[in-house]
Short mmCIF file of C-alpha atoms in Angstrom, two decimals:
data_model
loop_
_atom_site.label_atom_id
_atom_site.label_comp_id
_atom_site.label_asym_id
_atom_site.label_seq_id
_atom_site.Cartn_x
_atom_site.Cartn_y
_atom_site.Cartn_z
CA MET V 1 -40.07 -36.56 59.13
CA GLU V 2 -40.28 -38.52 62.38
CA ASN V 3 -37.11 -40.42 61.46
CA SER V 4 -35.26 -37.13 60.89
CA GLN V 5 -36.26 -35.87 64.32
CA LYS V 6 -35.20 -39.12 65.97
CA ALA V 7 -31.88 -39.04 64.11
CA TRP V 8 -31.19 -35.51 65.37
CA GLU V 9 -32.01 -36.53 68.95
CA LEU V 10 -29.85 -39.65 68.63
CA GLU V 11 -26.85 -37.75 67.20
CA ASN V 12 -26.96 -35.27 70.10
CA ALA V 13 -27.86 -37.84 72.78
CA VAL V 14 -31.10 -36.11 73.78
CA LYS V 15 -32.76 -38.11 76.58
CA LEU V 16 -36.36 -37.87 77.82
CA VAL V 17 -36.83 -36.98 81.49
CA ASP V 18 -39.82 -38.19 83.47
CA PRO V 19 -42.78 -37.06 81.28
CA HIS V 20 -45.10 -36.87 84.30
CA ARG V 21 -42.97 -34.82 86.67
CA ASP V 22 -40.35 -33.07 84.49
CA ALA V 23 -38.24 -32.85 87.63
CA LEU V 24 -35.33 -31.01 86.03
CA TYR V 25 -37.60 -28.00 85.46
CA GLY V 26 -38.58 -27.72 89.12
CA TYR V 27 -36.94 -24.75 90.82
CA ASP V 28 -36.48 -24.60 94.60
CA LYS V 29 -35.43 -21.09 95.60
CA ASP V 30 -34.39 -22.09 99.15
CA GLU V 31 -32.28 -24.96 97.81
CA GLN V 32 -30.50 -22.69 95.31
CA GLU V 33 -29.84 -20.06 98.00
CA ALA V 34 -28.38 -22.74 100.28
CA ILE V 35 -26.04 -23.92 97.52
CA ALA V 36 -25.00 -20.31 96.82
CA SER V 37 -24.21 -19.72 100.49
CA GLN V 38 -22.09 -22.89 100.78
CA ARG V 39 -20.13 -22.11 97.58
CA PRO V 40 -18.31 -25.47 97.30
CA TRP V 41 -16.74 -24.36 93.97
CA LYS V 42 -14.55 -21.87 95.86
CA SER V 43 -12.59 -24.63 97.59
CA ASP V 44 -12.47 -26.91 94.54
CA PRO V 45 -11.77 -25.29 91.13
CA HIS V 46 -12.88 -28.57 89.49
CA HIS V 47 -16.14 -28.78 91.45
CA PHE V 48 -18.39 -28.52 88.39
CA LYS V 49 -18.01 -31.47 86.04
CA ASN V 50 -21.25 -31.77 84.06
CA VAL V 51 -23.75 -29.70 82.08
CA ARG V 52 -27.27 -30.81 81.13
CA ILE V 53 -28.89 -28.70 78.41
CA SER V 54 -32.54 -28.96 77.41
CA ALA V 55 -33.26 -29.76 73.78
CA VAL V 56 -35.16 -26.51 73.20
CA ALA V 57 -32.38 -24.42 74.76
CA LEU V 58 -29.88 -26.22 72.53
CA LEU V 59 -31.95 -25.52 69.42
CA LYS V 60 -32.37 -21.85 70.32
CA MET V 61 -28.61 -21.42 70.80
CA VAL V 62 -27.76 -23.20 67.54
CA MET V 63 -30.33 -21.23 65.53
CA HIS V 64 -29.04 -17.98 67.04
CA ALA V 65 -25.44 -18.94 66.24
CA ARG V 66 -26.40 -19.86 62.68
CA SER V 67 -28.22 -16.55 62.16
CA GLY V 68 -24.99 -14.66 62.85
CA GLY V 69 -23.24 -16.11 59.79
CA SER V 70 -19.52 -15.30 60.01
CA LEU V 71 -20.08 -12.91 62.93
CA GLU V 72 -19.97 -13.99 66.56
CA ILE V 73 -23.21 -13.83 68.54
CA MET V 74 -23.86 -13.88 72.28
CA GLY V 75 -26.65 -14.85 74.67
CA LEU V 76 -27.36 -16.01 78.20
CA MET V 77 -28.57 -19.32 79.64
CA GLN V 78 -31.06 -19.82 82.46
CA GLY V 79 -31.19 -22.74 84.84
CA LYS V 80 -30.05 -23.98 88.22
CA ILE V 81 -27.34 -25.91 90.07
CA ALA V 82 -27.63 -29.55 91.16
CA GLY V 83 -24.52 -30.87 92.89
CA ASP V 84 -21.63 -30.72 90.43
CA THR V 85 -23.95 -30.11 87.47
CA PHE V 86 -25.27 -27.05 85.65
CA ILE V 87 -28.84 -27.64 84.46
CA VAL V 88 -29.71 -25.32 81.56
CA THR V 89 -33.45 -25.03 81.00
CA ASP V 90 -33.61 -22.11 78.56
CA ALA V 91 -31.53 -19.57 76.63
CA PHE V 92 -32.09 -16.12 75.17
CA ARG V 93 -30.13 -13.94 72.80
CA LEU V 94 -28.58 -10.58 73.68
CA PRO V 95 -28.67 -7.40 71.56
CA VAL V 96 -24.91 -7.10 71.15
CA GLU V 97 -22.59 -6.02 68.36
CA GLY V 98 -20.56 -8.86 66.93
CA THR V 99 -17.47 -9.07 64.72
CA GLU V 100 -15.62 -12.00 63.21
CA THR V 101 -13.44 -12.27 66.33
CA ARG V 102 -15.42 -11.02 69.32
CA VAL V 103 -18.74 -9.86 70.74
CA ASN V 104 -19.11 -6.71 72.82
CA ALA V 105 -21.86 -6.52 75.45
CA SER V 106 -23.00 -2.94 75.91
CA ALA V 107 -24.96 -1.12 78.61
CA GLU V 108 -28.03 -1.70 76.47
CA ALA V 109 -27.48 -5.46 76.75
CA ASP V 110 -27.15 -5.23 80.55
CA GLU V 111 -30.44 -3.35 80.77
CA TYR V 112 -32.07 -5.92 78.49
CA VAL V 113 -30.93 -8.77 80.77
CA VAL V 114 -32.42 -7.11 83.86
CA GLN V 115 -35.74 -6.50 82.09
CA TYR V 116 -35.88 -10.01 80.63
CA LEU V 117 -35.19 -11.78 83.94
CA SER V 118 -37.68 -9.53 85.74
CA ALA V 119 -40.35 -10.42 83.16
CA CYS V 120 -39.56 -14.12 83.63
CA ARG V 121 -40.01 -13.90 87.41
CA GLU V 122 -43.28 -12.03 87.00
CA ASN V 123 -44.49 -15.00 84.95
CA GLY V 124 -43.40 -17.59 87.49
CA ARG V 125 -40.05 -18.55 85.98
CA MET V 126 -37.55 -18.13 88.80
CA GLU V 127 -34.43 -19.55 87.15
CA ASN V 128 -31.34 -17.36 87.33
CA ALA V 129 -28.79 -16.73 84.61
CA VAL V 130 -26.24 -19.55 84.99
CA GLY V 131 -23.99 -18.84 82.02
CA TRP V 132 -23.34 -17.19 78.69
CA TYR V 133 -22.94 -18.64 75.23
CA HIS V 134 -21.36 -17.34 72.05
CA SER V 135 -20.35 -18.67 68.65
CA HIS V 136 -17.03 -19.48 66.99
CA PRO V 137 -18.04 -19.71 63.30
CA GLY V 138 -15.74 -22.26 61.70
CA TYR V 139 -12.91 -22.44 64.23
CA GLY V 140 -14.02 -24.84 66.93
CA CYS V 141 -15.15 -24.77 70.54
CA TRP V 142 -12.57 -23.33 72.92
CA LEU V 143 -11.95 -20.08 74.82
CA SER V 144 -9.86 -17.28 73.35
CA GLY V 145 -7.94 -14.79 75.48
CA ILE V 146 -10.91 -12.39 75.43
CA ASP V 147 -13.28 -15.25 76.32
CA VAL V 148 -11.09 -16.29 79.26
CA ALA V 149 -11.01 -12.72 80.59
CA THR V 150 -14.79 -12.42 80.21
CA GLN V 151 -15.44 -15.73 81.97
CA MET V 152 -13.04 -14.89 84.82
CA LEU V 153 -14.86 -11.60 85.34
CA GLN V 154 -18.23 -13.34 85.42
CA GLN V 155 -17.02 -16.01 87.86
CA SER V 156 -15.64 -13.34 90.20
CA HIS V 157 -18.97 -11.46 90.34
CA VAL V 158 -21.89 -13.81 89.63
CA ASP V 159 -20.51 -17.30 90.24
CA PRO V 160 -21.56 -20.03 89.61
CA PHE V 161 -21.36 -19.16 85.91
CA LEU V 162 -20.69 -21.19 82.80
CA ALA V 163 -19.24 -20.46 79.35
CA VAL V 164 -20.61 -22.32 76.32
CA VAL V 165 -19.19 -22.10 72.78
CA ILE V 166 -21.01 -23.28 69.64
CA ASP V 167 -19.57 -23.63 66.15
CA PRO V 168 -22.50 -23.28 63.69
CA ASP V 169 -20.42 -24.06 60.59
CA ARG V 170 -19.08 -27.34 61.92
CA THR V 171 -22.56 -28.18 63.18
CA ILE V 172 -23.92 -27.98 59.63
CA SER V 173 -21.01 -29.96 58.17
CA ALA V 174 -21.06 -32.74 60.77
CA GLY V 175 -24.84 -32.95 61.24
CA LYS V 176 -24.26 -32.87 65.00
CA VAL V 177 -24.11 -29.85 67.30
CA GLU V 178 -20.49 -28.77 67.82
CA ILE V 179 -20.57 -27.43 71.37
CA GLY V 180 -18.24 -27.01 74.35
CA ALA V 181 -18.76 -25.94 77.97
CA PHE V 182 -15.98 -24.38 80.06
CA ARG V 183 -15.01 -22.95 83.44
CA THR V 184 -11.89 -20.90 84.14
CA PHE V 185 -9.46 -21.45 86.99
CA PRO V 186 -8.71 -18.80 89.63
CA LYS V 187 -5.80 -16.52 88.75
CA ASP V 188 -3.48 -17.98 91.41
CA TYR V 189 -4.37 -21.60 90.62
CA LYS V 190 -1.99 -23.84 88.69
CA PRO V 191 -3.68 -26.96 87.30
CA ALA V 192 -1.84 -30.26 87.39
CA ALA V 193 -0.17 -31.25 84.15
CA SER V 194 -2.41 -33.58 82.17
CA GLY V 195 -1.33 -36.35 79.88
CA GLY V 196 -3.29 -34.90 76.98
CA SER V 197 -6.74 -35.58 75.64
CA ASP V 198 -7.95 -37.83 72.84
CA ASP V 199 -10.59 -35.26 71.84
CA TYR V 200 -8.71 -33.72 68.93
CA GLN V 201 -10.24 -30.77 67.13
CA THR V 202 -9.15 -28.86 64.06
CA ILE V 203 -7.96 -25.33 64.81
CA PRO V 204 -7.38 -22.90 61.90
CA LEU V 205 -3.78 -21.82 61.47
CA ASN V 206 -4.52 -18.19 62.31
CA LYS V 207 -6.15 -19.24 65.62
CA ILE V 208 -3.61 -21.80 66.87
CA GLU V 209 -1.50 -19.29 68.78
CA ASP V 210 -4.49 -17.87 70.67
CA PHE V 211 -5.79 -21.40 71.30
CA GLY V 212 -2.53 -22.63 72.84
CA ALA V 213 -1.75 -19.50 74.84
CA HIS V 214 -4.79 -19.81 77.12
CA ALA V 215 -5.57 -23.55 77.11
CA SER V 216 -4.22 -24.02 80.66
CA GLN V 217 -6.49 -21.34 82.15
CA TYR V 218 -9.76 -23.26 81.82
CA TYR V 219 -11.19 -26.77 81.68
CA SER V 220 -14.10 -28.37 79.86
CA LEU V 221 -17.23 -29.94 81.32
CA GLU V 222 -19.10 -33.01 80.13
CA ILE V 223 -22.24 -32.09 78.18
CA SER V 224 -25.47 -34.07 77.94
CA HIS V 225 -28.92 -33.14 76.65
CA TYR V 226 -32.44 -33.86 77.82
CA LYS V 227 -36.02 -33.04 76.88
CA SER V 228 -39.20 -32.66 78.87
CA SER V 229 -42.75 -33.41 77.80
CA LEU V 230 -43.12 -29.77 76.71
CA ASP V 231 -39.83 -29.98 74.81
CA SER V 232 -41.16 -33.01 72.97
CA TYR V 233 -44.26 -31.09 71.92
CA LEU V 234 -42.24 -28.05 70.77
CA LEU V 235 -39.78 -30.23 68.85
CA GLU V 236 -42.66 -31.94 67.09
CA LEU V 237 -44.07 -28.56 66.05
CA LEU V 238 -40.67 -27.48 64.74
CA TRP V 239 -40.17 -30.65 62.72
CA ASN V 240 -43.68 -30.36 61.29
CA LYS V 241 -42.79 -26.86 60.06
CA TYR V 242 -39.24 -27.36 58.83
CA TRP V 243 -39.03 -31.00 57.72
CA VAL V 244 -39.30 -30.12 54.00
CA SER V 245 -36.38 -27.67 54.12
CA THR V 246 -34.40 -30.11 56.28
CA ILE V 247 -34.68 -32.83 53.64
CA SER V 248 -34.17 -30.54 50.65
CA GLN V 249 -31.04 -28.76 51.92
CA SER V 250 -27.52 -30.05 51.38
CA PRO V 251 -24.65 -29.19 53.76
CA LEU V 252 -22.31 -29.05 50.75
CA PHE V 253 -24.21 -26.06 49.33
CA THR V 254 -25.32 -24.48 52.59
CA ASN V 255 -21.81 -24.59 54.04
CA ARG V 256 -19.70 -24.24 50.88
CA GLU V 257 -17.91 -21.11 52.13
CA TYR V 258 -16.77 -22.96 55.26
CA SER V 259 -15.62 -25.93 53.16
CA SER V 260 -13.52 -23.63 50.98
CA LYS V 261 -11.93 -22.07 54.06
CA GLN V 262 -11.11 -25.53 55.39
CA MET V 263 -9.29 -26.48 52.18
CA LEU V 264 -7.36 -23.19 52.18
CA ASP V 265 -6.36 -23.65 55.83
CA LEU V 266 -5.25 -27.22 55.13
CA SER V 267 -3.01 -26.10 52.26
CA GLN V 268 -1.41 -23.47 54.51
CA LYS V 269 -0.74 -26.08 57.19
CA ILE V 270 0.87 -28.40 54.63
CA GLU V 271 3.09 -25.58 53.41
CA LYS V 272 4.08 -24.66 56.98
CA ALA V 273 4.82 -28.28 57.89
CA GLN V 274 6.98 -28.70 54.80
CA LYS V 275 9.03 -25.64 55.70
CA ALA V 276 9.39 -26.84 59.31
CA ILE V 277 10.62 -30.27 58.19
CA GLU V 278 13.15 -28.69 55.86
CA ALA V 279 14.34 -26.34 58.62
CA ASN V 280 14.79 -29.25 61.06
CA ALA V 281 16.61 -31.43 58.53
CA ARG V 282 19.95 -30.51 60.14
CA GLY V 283 18.81 -31.20 63.69
CA GLY V 284 19.48 -34.93 63.72
CA PRO V 285 17.28 -37.96 63.00
CA GLY V 286 15.35 -37.78 66.30
CA LEU V 287 14.36 -34.14 65.97
CA ARG V 288 13.56 -34.50 62.29
CA ALA V 289 11.33 -37.53 62.89
CA ALA V 290 9.53 -35.93 65.84
CA ALA V 291 8.77 -32.72 63.95
CA LYS V 292 7.65 -34.64 60.89
CA ASP V 293 5.37 -37.04 62.78
CA SER V 294 3.72 -34.32 64.88
CA ALA V 295 2.99 -31.99 61.96
CA LEU V 296 1.90 -34.65 59.50
CA ASP V 297 -0.29 -36.45 62.03
CA LYS V 298 -2.37 -33.30 62.55
CA ILE V 299 -2.57 -32.68 58.81
CA VAL V 300 -3.77 -36.25 58.18
CA ARG V 301 -6.44 -35.88 60.86
CA ASP V 302 -7.64 -32.59 59.40
CA SER V 303 -7.72 -33.97 55.85
CA ASN V 304 -9.60 -37.09 56.96
CA LYS V 305 -12.15 -34.90 58.71
CA ILE V 306 -12.72 -32.79 55.59
CA ALA V 307 -12.94 -35.86 53.36
CA GLY V 308 -15.38 -37.56 55.72
CA GLU V 309 -17.70 -34.55 55.80
CA GLU V 310 -17.63 -34.20 52.01
CA MET V 311 -18.33 -37.90 51.50
CA THR V 312 -21.23 -37.75 53.96
CA GLY V 313 -22.71 -34.80 52.07
CA LEU V 314 -22.31 -36.54 48.69
CA LEU V 315 -23.86 -39.78 49.95
CA ALA V 316 -26.78 -37.89 51.48
CA GLY V 317 -27.38 -36.12 48.17
CA ASP V 318 -27.21 -39.41 46.27
CA VAL V 319 -29.74 -41.05 48.62
CA LYS V 320 -32.13 -38.09 48.28
CA ALA V 321 -31.81 -38.16 44.50
CA LYS V 322 -32.68 -41.85 44.33
CA LEU V 323 -35.62 -41.40 46.71
CA PHE V 324 -37.19 -38.25 45.31
CA ASN V 325 -36.07 -37.71 41.70
CA GLY V 326 -38.98 -38.62 39.44
CA LEU V 327 -41.37 -38.86 42.37
CA GLY V 328 -44.89 -38.28 41.09
CA ALA V 329 -43.97 -38.87 37.45
CA PRO V 330 -46.09 -41.45 35.60
CA SER V 331 -44.58 -44.90 35.52
CA VAL V 332 -43.76 -46.43 32.13
CA GLN V 333 -44.71 -49.90 33.31
CA ALA V 334 -48.03 -48.66 34.68
CA HIS V 335 -48.99 -47.25 31.26
CA ALA V 336 -47.72 -50.21 29.25
CA PRO V 337 -50.96 -52.28 29.48
CA ARG V 338 -53.01 -49.26 28.43
CA LEU V 339 -50.81 -48.75 25.37
CA GLU V 340 -51.17 -52.40 24.41
CA GLN V 341 -54.95 -52.18 24.77
CA ALA V 342 -55.03 -49.04 22.64
CA GLN V 343 -53.05 -50.79 19.90
CA LEU V 344 -55.50 -53.70 19.94
#
């Protein structure tokens, strides 16, 4: 049980802050008001570069995302600003209607936010809402056109504000939280052309167009996680309650619908790449080679990712079977002397 908890913290790089002071949880109202009045992010669209999320806030967001199944969910994050870093101390879900492609915040949700934050302040928790989170079940962490519009609206009214996306399906398959944090650029801002990123992620075929159309309108922030002394206590309580189900579950069974969708999407990409190569066959050796390499490279990456996740699930099941199958059953060797004595 303890090893499982440590493995989860290691996979998600959860670090312990000072257990005596828990400095990241301290909130200075005057300091936050001074930062808000200076507004350094207005002169530098890339001002914010990092996000630090508490372990409990991370767990709450992941559990909320997982509870939505194939539907998107939405919530808000509380915290503060420290230099170029968002510090997220807590998160809470919103009563919104979700579909497979979007979440719609209603007037009821706005009223709920006001009441929730007021209740927090009455109980001595002064942190403001510093961002919103929602889920992308099975199709990665990025901002769609609707997400970009929502984040731009939030940044124009309640900045500084952060957008976080969690993929609960890929979290289960990989055993590590699939999460991304983003900020949008101002409408009149044109970011410098980048040389590309090594952080490749699989995008379903039916989402690629939306993914590429808005990728230049926002940028990602570096995410790290931390835990306080109270977080450590809460995590221990959670592991004590759920360690049996954690060991007994298999991602291959829990996430089998997502695995099937991955295989279907991969077959569609192979078919599309084949047609593209055939269509470019008359375009000359250079064009044919470029189209072939680009399409097949992405397909190989996607297939390797699927194969790796399946192998990890199979190996985990094999290890559990060898450890626990027959546990508690009487040993043949232990009873052998007794049988010999009985025969004598």
